[in-house]
Coordinates of C-alpha atoms in Angstrom, one line a residue:
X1 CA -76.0 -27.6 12.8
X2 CA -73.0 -27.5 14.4
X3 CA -72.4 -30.4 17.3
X4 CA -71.0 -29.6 20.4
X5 CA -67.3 -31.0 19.8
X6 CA -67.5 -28.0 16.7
X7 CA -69.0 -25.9 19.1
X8 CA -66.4 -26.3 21.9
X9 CA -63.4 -26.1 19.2
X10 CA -64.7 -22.6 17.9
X11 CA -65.1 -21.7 21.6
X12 CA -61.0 -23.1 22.2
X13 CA -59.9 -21.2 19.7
X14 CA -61.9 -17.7 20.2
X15 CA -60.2 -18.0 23.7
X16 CA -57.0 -18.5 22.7
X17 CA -57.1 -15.4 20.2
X18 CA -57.9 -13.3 22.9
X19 CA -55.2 -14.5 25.1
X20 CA -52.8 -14.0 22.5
X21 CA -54.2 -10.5 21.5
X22 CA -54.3 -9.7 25.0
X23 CA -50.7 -10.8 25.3
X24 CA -49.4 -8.7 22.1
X25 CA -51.7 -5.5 24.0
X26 CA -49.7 -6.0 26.5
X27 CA -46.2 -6.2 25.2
X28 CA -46.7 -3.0 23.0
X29 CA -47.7 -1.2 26.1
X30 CA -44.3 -2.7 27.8
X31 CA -42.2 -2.4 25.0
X32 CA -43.5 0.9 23.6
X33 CA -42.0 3.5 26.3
X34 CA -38.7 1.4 25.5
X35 CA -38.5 1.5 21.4
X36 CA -40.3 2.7 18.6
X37 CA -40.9 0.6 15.3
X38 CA -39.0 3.7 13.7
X39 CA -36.1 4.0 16.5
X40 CA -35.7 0.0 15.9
X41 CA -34.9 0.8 11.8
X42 CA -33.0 3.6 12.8
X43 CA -30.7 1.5 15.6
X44 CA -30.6 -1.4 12.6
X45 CA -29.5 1.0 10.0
X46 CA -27.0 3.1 12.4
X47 CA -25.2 -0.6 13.3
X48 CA -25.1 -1.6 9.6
X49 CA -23.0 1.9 9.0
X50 CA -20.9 1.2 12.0
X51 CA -20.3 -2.6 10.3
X52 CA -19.5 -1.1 7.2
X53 CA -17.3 1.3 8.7
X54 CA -15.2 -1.3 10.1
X55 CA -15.3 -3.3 7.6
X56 CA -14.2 -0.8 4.8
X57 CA -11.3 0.2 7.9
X58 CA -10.2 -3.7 8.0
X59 CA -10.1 -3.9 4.3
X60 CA -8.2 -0.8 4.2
X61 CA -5.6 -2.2 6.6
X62 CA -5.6 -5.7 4.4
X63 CA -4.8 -4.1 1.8
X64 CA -1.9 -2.0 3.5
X65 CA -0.5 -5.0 4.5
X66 CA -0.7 -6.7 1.0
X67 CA 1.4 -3.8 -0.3
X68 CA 3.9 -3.9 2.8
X69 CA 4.0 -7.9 2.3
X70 CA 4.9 -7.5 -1.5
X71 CA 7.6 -4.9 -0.9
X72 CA 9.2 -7.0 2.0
X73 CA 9.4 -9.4 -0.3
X74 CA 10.7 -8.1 -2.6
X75 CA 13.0 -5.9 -0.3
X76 CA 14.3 -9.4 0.9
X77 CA 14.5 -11.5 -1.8
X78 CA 16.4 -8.5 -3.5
X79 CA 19.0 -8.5 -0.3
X80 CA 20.0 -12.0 -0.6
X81 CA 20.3 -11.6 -4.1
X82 CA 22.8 -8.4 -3.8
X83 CA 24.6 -9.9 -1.5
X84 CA 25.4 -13.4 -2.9
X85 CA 22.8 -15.0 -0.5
X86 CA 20.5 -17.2 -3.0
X87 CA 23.1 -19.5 -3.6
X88 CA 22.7 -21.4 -7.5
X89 CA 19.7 -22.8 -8.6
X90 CA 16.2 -22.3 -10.5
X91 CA 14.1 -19.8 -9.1
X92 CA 11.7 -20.4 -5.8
X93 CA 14.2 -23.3 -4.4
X94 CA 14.8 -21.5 -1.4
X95 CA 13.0 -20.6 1.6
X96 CA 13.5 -17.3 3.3
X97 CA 12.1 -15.6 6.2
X98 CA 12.5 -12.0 7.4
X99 CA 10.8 -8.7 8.0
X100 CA 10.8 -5.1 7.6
X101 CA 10.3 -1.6 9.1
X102 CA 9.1 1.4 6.8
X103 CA 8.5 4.8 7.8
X104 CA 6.9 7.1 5.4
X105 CA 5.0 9.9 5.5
X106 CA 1.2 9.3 6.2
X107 CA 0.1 10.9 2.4
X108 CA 2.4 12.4 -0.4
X109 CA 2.7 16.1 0.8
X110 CA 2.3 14.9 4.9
X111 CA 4.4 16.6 7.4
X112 CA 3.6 13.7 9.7
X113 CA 4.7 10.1 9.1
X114 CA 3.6 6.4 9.7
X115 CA 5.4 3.2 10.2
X116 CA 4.7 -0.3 9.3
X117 CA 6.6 -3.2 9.9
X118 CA 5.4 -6.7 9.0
X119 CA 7.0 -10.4 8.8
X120 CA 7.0 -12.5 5.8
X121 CA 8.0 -16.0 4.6
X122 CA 8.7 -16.6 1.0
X123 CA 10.3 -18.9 -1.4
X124 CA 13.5 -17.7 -3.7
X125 CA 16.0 -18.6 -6.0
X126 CA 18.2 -17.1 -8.4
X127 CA 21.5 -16.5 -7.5
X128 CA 22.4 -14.4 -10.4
X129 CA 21.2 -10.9 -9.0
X130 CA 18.3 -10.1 -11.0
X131 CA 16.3 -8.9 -8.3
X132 CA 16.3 -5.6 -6.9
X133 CA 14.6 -3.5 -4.5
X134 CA 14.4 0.2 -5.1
X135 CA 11.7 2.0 -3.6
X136 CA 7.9 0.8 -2.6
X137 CA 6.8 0.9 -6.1
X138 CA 9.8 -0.1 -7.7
X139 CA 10.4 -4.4 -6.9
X140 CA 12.2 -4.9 -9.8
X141 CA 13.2 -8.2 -12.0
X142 CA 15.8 -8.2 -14.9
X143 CA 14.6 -10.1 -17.8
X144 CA 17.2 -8.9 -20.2
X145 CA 20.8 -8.3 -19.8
X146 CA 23.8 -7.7 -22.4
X147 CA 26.8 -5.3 -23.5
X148 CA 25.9 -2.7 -20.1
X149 CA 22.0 -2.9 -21.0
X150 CA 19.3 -4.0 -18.4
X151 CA 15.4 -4.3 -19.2
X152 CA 12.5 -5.9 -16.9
X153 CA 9.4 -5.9 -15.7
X154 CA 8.9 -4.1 -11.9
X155 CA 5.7 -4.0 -9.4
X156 CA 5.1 -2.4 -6.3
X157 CA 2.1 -0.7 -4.3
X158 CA 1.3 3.0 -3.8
X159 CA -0.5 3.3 -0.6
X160 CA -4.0 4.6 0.0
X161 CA -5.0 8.2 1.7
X162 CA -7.6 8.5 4.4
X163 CA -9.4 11.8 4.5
X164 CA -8.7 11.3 8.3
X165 CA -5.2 11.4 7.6
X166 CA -5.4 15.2 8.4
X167 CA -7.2 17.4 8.8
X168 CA -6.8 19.7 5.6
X169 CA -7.9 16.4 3.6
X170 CA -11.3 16.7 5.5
X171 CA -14.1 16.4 2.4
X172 CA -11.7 15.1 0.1
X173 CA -12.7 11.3 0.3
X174 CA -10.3 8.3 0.7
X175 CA -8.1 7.3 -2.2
X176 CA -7.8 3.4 -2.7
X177 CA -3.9 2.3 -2.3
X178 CA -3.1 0.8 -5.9
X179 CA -0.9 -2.2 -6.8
X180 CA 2.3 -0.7 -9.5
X181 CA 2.9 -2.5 -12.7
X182 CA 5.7 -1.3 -14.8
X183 CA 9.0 -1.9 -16.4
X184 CA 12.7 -0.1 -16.6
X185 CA 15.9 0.2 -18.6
X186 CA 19.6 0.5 -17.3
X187 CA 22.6 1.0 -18.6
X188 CA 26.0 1.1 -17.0
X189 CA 28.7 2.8 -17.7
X190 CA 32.0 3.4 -15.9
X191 CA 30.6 2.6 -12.4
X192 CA 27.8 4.5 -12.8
X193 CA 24.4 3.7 -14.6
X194 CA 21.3 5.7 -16.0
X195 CA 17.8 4.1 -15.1
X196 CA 14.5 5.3 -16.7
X197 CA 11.3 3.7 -15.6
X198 CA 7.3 3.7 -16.1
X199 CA 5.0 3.2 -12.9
X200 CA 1.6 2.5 -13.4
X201 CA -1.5 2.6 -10.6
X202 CA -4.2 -0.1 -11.0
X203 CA -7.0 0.6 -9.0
X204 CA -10.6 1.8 -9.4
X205 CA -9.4 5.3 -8.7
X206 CA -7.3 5.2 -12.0
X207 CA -4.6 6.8 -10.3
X208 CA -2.2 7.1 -13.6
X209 CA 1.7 7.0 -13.9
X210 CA 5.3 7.8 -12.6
X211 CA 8.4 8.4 -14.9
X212 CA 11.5 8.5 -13.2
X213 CA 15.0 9.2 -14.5
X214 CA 18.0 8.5 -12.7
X215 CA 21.8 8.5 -12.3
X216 CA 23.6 6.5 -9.6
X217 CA 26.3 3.9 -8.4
X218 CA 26.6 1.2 -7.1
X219 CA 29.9 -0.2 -5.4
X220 CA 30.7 -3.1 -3.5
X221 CA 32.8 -1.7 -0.8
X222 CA 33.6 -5.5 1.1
X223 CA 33.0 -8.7 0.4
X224 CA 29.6 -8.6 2.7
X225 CA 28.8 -4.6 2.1
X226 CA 27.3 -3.0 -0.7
X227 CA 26.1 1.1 -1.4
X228 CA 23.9 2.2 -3.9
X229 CA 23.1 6.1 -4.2
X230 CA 21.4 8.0 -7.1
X231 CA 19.4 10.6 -7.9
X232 CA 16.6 11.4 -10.0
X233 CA 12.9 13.3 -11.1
X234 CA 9.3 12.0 -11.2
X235 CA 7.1 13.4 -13.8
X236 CA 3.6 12.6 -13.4
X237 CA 0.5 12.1 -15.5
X238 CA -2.5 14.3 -15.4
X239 CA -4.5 11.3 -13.4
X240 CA -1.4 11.0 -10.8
X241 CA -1.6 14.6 -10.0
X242 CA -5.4 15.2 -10.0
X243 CA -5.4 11.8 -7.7
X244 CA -3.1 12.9 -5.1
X245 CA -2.7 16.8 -5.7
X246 CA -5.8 17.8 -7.0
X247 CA -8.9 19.6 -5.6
X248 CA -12.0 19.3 -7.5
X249 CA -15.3 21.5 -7.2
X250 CA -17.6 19.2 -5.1
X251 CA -14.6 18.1 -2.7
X252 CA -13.7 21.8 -2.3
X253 CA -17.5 22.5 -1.2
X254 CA -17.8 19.7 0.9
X255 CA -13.9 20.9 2.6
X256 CA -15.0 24.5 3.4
X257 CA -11.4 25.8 3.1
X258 CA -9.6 24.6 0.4
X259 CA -10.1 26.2 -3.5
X260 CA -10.8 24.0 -6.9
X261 CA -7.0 22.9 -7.9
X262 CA -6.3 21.6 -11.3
X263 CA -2.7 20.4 -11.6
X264 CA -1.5 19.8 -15.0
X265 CA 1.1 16.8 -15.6
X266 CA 4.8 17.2 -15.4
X267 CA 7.8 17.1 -12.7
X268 CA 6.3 16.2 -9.7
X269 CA 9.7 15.9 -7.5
X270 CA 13.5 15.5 -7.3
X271 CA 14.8 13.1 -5.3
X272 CA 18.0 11.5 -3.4
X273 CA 18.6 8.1 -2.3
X274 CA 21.2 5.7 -0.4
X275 CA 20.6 2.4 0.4
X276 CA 22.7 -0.8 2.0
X277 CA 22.7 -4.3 1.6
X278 CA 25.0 -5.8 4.2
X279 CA 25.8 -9.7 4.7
X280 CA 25.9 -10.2 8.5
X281 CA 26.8 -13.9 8.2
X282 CA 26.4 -16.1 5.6
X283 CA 22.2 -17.1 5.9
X284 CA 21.6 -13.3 7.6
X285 CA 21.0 -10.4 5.6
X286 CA 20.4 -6.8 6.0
X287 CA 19.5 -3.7 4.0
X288 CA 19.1 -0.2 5.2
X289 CA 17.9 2.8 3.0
X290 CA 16.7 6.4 3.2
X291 CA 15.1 8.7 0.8
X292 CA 14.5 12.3 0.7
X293 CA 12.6 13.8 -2.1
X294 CA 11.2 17.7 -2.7
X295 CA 8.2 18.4 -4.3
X296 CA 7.8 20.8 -7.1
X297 CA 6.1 22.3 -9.7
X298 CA 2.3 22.1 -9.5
X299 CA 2.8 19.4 -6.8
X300 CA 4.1 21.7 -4.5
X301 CA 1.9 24.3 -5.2
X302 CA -1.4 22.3 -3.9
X303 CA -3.3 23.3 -1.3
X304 CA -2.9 19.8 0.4
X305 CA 0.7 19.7 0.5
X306 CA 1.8 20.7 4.3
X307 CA 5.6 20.1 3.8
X308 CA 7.6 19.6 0.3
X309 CA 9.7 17.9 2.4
X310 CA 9.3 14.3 1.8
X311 CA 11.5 11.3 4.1
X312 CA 11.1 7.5 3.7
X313 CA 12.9 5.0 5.6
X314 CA 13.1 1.3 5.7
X315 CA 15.0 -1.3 7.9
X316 CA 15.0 -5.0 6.7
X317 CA 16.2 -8.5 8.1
X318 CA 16.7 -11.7 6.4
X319 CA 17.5 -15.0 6.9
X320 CA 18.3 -17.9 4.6
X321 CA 17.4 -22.0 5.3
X322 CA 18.8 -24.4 2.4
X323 CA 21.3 -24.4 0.3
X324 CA 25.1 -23.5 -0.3
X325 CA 25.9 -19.8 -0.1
X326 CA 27.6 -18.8 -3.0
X327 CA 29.0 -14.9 -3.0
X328 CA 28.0 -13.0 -6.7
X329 CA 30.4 -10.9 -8.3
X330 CA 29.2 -7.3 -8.7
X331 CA 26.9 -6.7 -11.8

């Protein structure tokens, strides 16, 4: 038989369960009117999306400005290099800060454009010239050179496409912005030179390749000024062109307005370049360039494109700390 301490426990503890039932009674009946169970999942699940969305938005801008950061550096190492500013020495022994503004248009086939500019700090080295600039997927290092030839590896980044960059891309989805690997050959002759080189996307997109052909000059016109003009053709691979041309059957349901497109590989564009590296004193360093290229072929013909009519510009700056300056003759 229970004793009375037992008794008075059980008694404690019945009270307190109703109390607490009584309180959780309560709440439900306040809280209730305010939120459902379901409408509580539904608010958790809603502000996961919107976390995701800005996260997948601030990756997408990291990864812009990776691209941007590699081609400034590039862009800038390149300048100094052109214009005598690395001085002698093994490579990374100097320390060089600058920055750069690009405009480009806001997808391949855009007729509305976008501008980044971003600052960078890098070390350098290598007086010799071997580093050149050429386009945002064409950073460019000369491994090999003898009798005119010129052979080396190259990098670069192709930016990404948001289906929010317009409105015709509605339904299409996003394509990833993909860092280039590659390499070229040059040879000069007489002033001028002939350049072929391979560009290759890596990304999960498998975006595919770039071969471009060119013929240009270069010329040093003053001991601190230097022009470079050529022009050239892209042909692409069937991956490049269904990437960034294409329209396949599920995207063209989920646009509403634009029909299946299957581009087949082959010249993409012709294009037109002039660029300028310019000494402004002996540490600072410009370089100035424009592009224009047309879109042709199948690549003209998608139902994407809204101009053939394709600008990029770019603006850079430069400045030099350490070391002698020590002008290079003209390769």
């Amino acid at each position: 038989m229970p004793n009375d301490r037992s008794t008075s426990a059980a008694a404690g503890t019945s009270q307190i369960s109703q109390a607490i039932g009584v309180h959780l009674k309560a709440s439900e009946t306040i809280l209730d009117p305010i939120i459902s169970a379901s409408d509580f999942w539904s608010l958790i699940r809603a502000s996961w999306g919107t976390r995701m969305t800005i996260n997948c938005n601030f990756l997408r801008t990291l990864s812009n400005a990776c691209g941007v950061a590699a081609l400034v550096a590039g862009l800038c190492i390149a300048t100094m290099s052109e214009a005598g500013g690395l001085g002698d020495g093994p490579v990374f022994s100097r320390l060089a800060v600058g920055g750069a503004v690009l405009v480009k248009p806001k997808y391949e086939g855009s007729d509305e454009y976008e501008t980044y500019g971003i600052p960078y700090a890098m070390l350098t080295g290598d007086g010799s010239g071997r580093f050149s600039f050429n386009d945002a997927d064409d950073v460019r290092y000369a491994l090999f050179r003898q009798n005119g030839f010129e052979a080396g590896p190259l990098v670069g980044y192709w930016f990404d496409r948001d289906e929010n960059d317009a409105r015709i891309l509605n339904g299409l989805g996003d394509v990833d912005g993909a860092f280039v690997a590659g390499g070229y050959i040059k040879y000069d002759f007489g002033g001028f030179y002939a350049d072929l080189s391979l560009h290759h996307g890596v990304s999960d997109d498998d975006p595919g390749y770039l071969i471009r052909t060119a013929i240009g000059s270069k010329t040093k016109i003053s001991d601190r000024v230097t022009l470079k003009g050529l022009a050239g053709l892209s042909f692409a691979s069937d991956d490049y062109m269904d990437t960034y041309f294409g329209v396949t059957a599920a995207q063209s349901i989920a646009s509403g307005i634009l029909p299946v497109y299957n581009p087949d590989s082959g010249i993409k564009d012709v294009h037109v370049s002039l660029s300028a590296t310019i000494a402004l004193t002996d540490r600072w360093y410009a370089i100035a360039s424009g592009r224009y290229a047309r879109l042709v072929g199948d690549a003209e013909d998608s139902p994407i494109v809204e101009s053939e009519d394709q600008f990029t510009g770019l603006f850079g700056l430069a400045y030099k700390f350490g070391g002698h300056v020590s002008p290079v003759p003209l390769k």
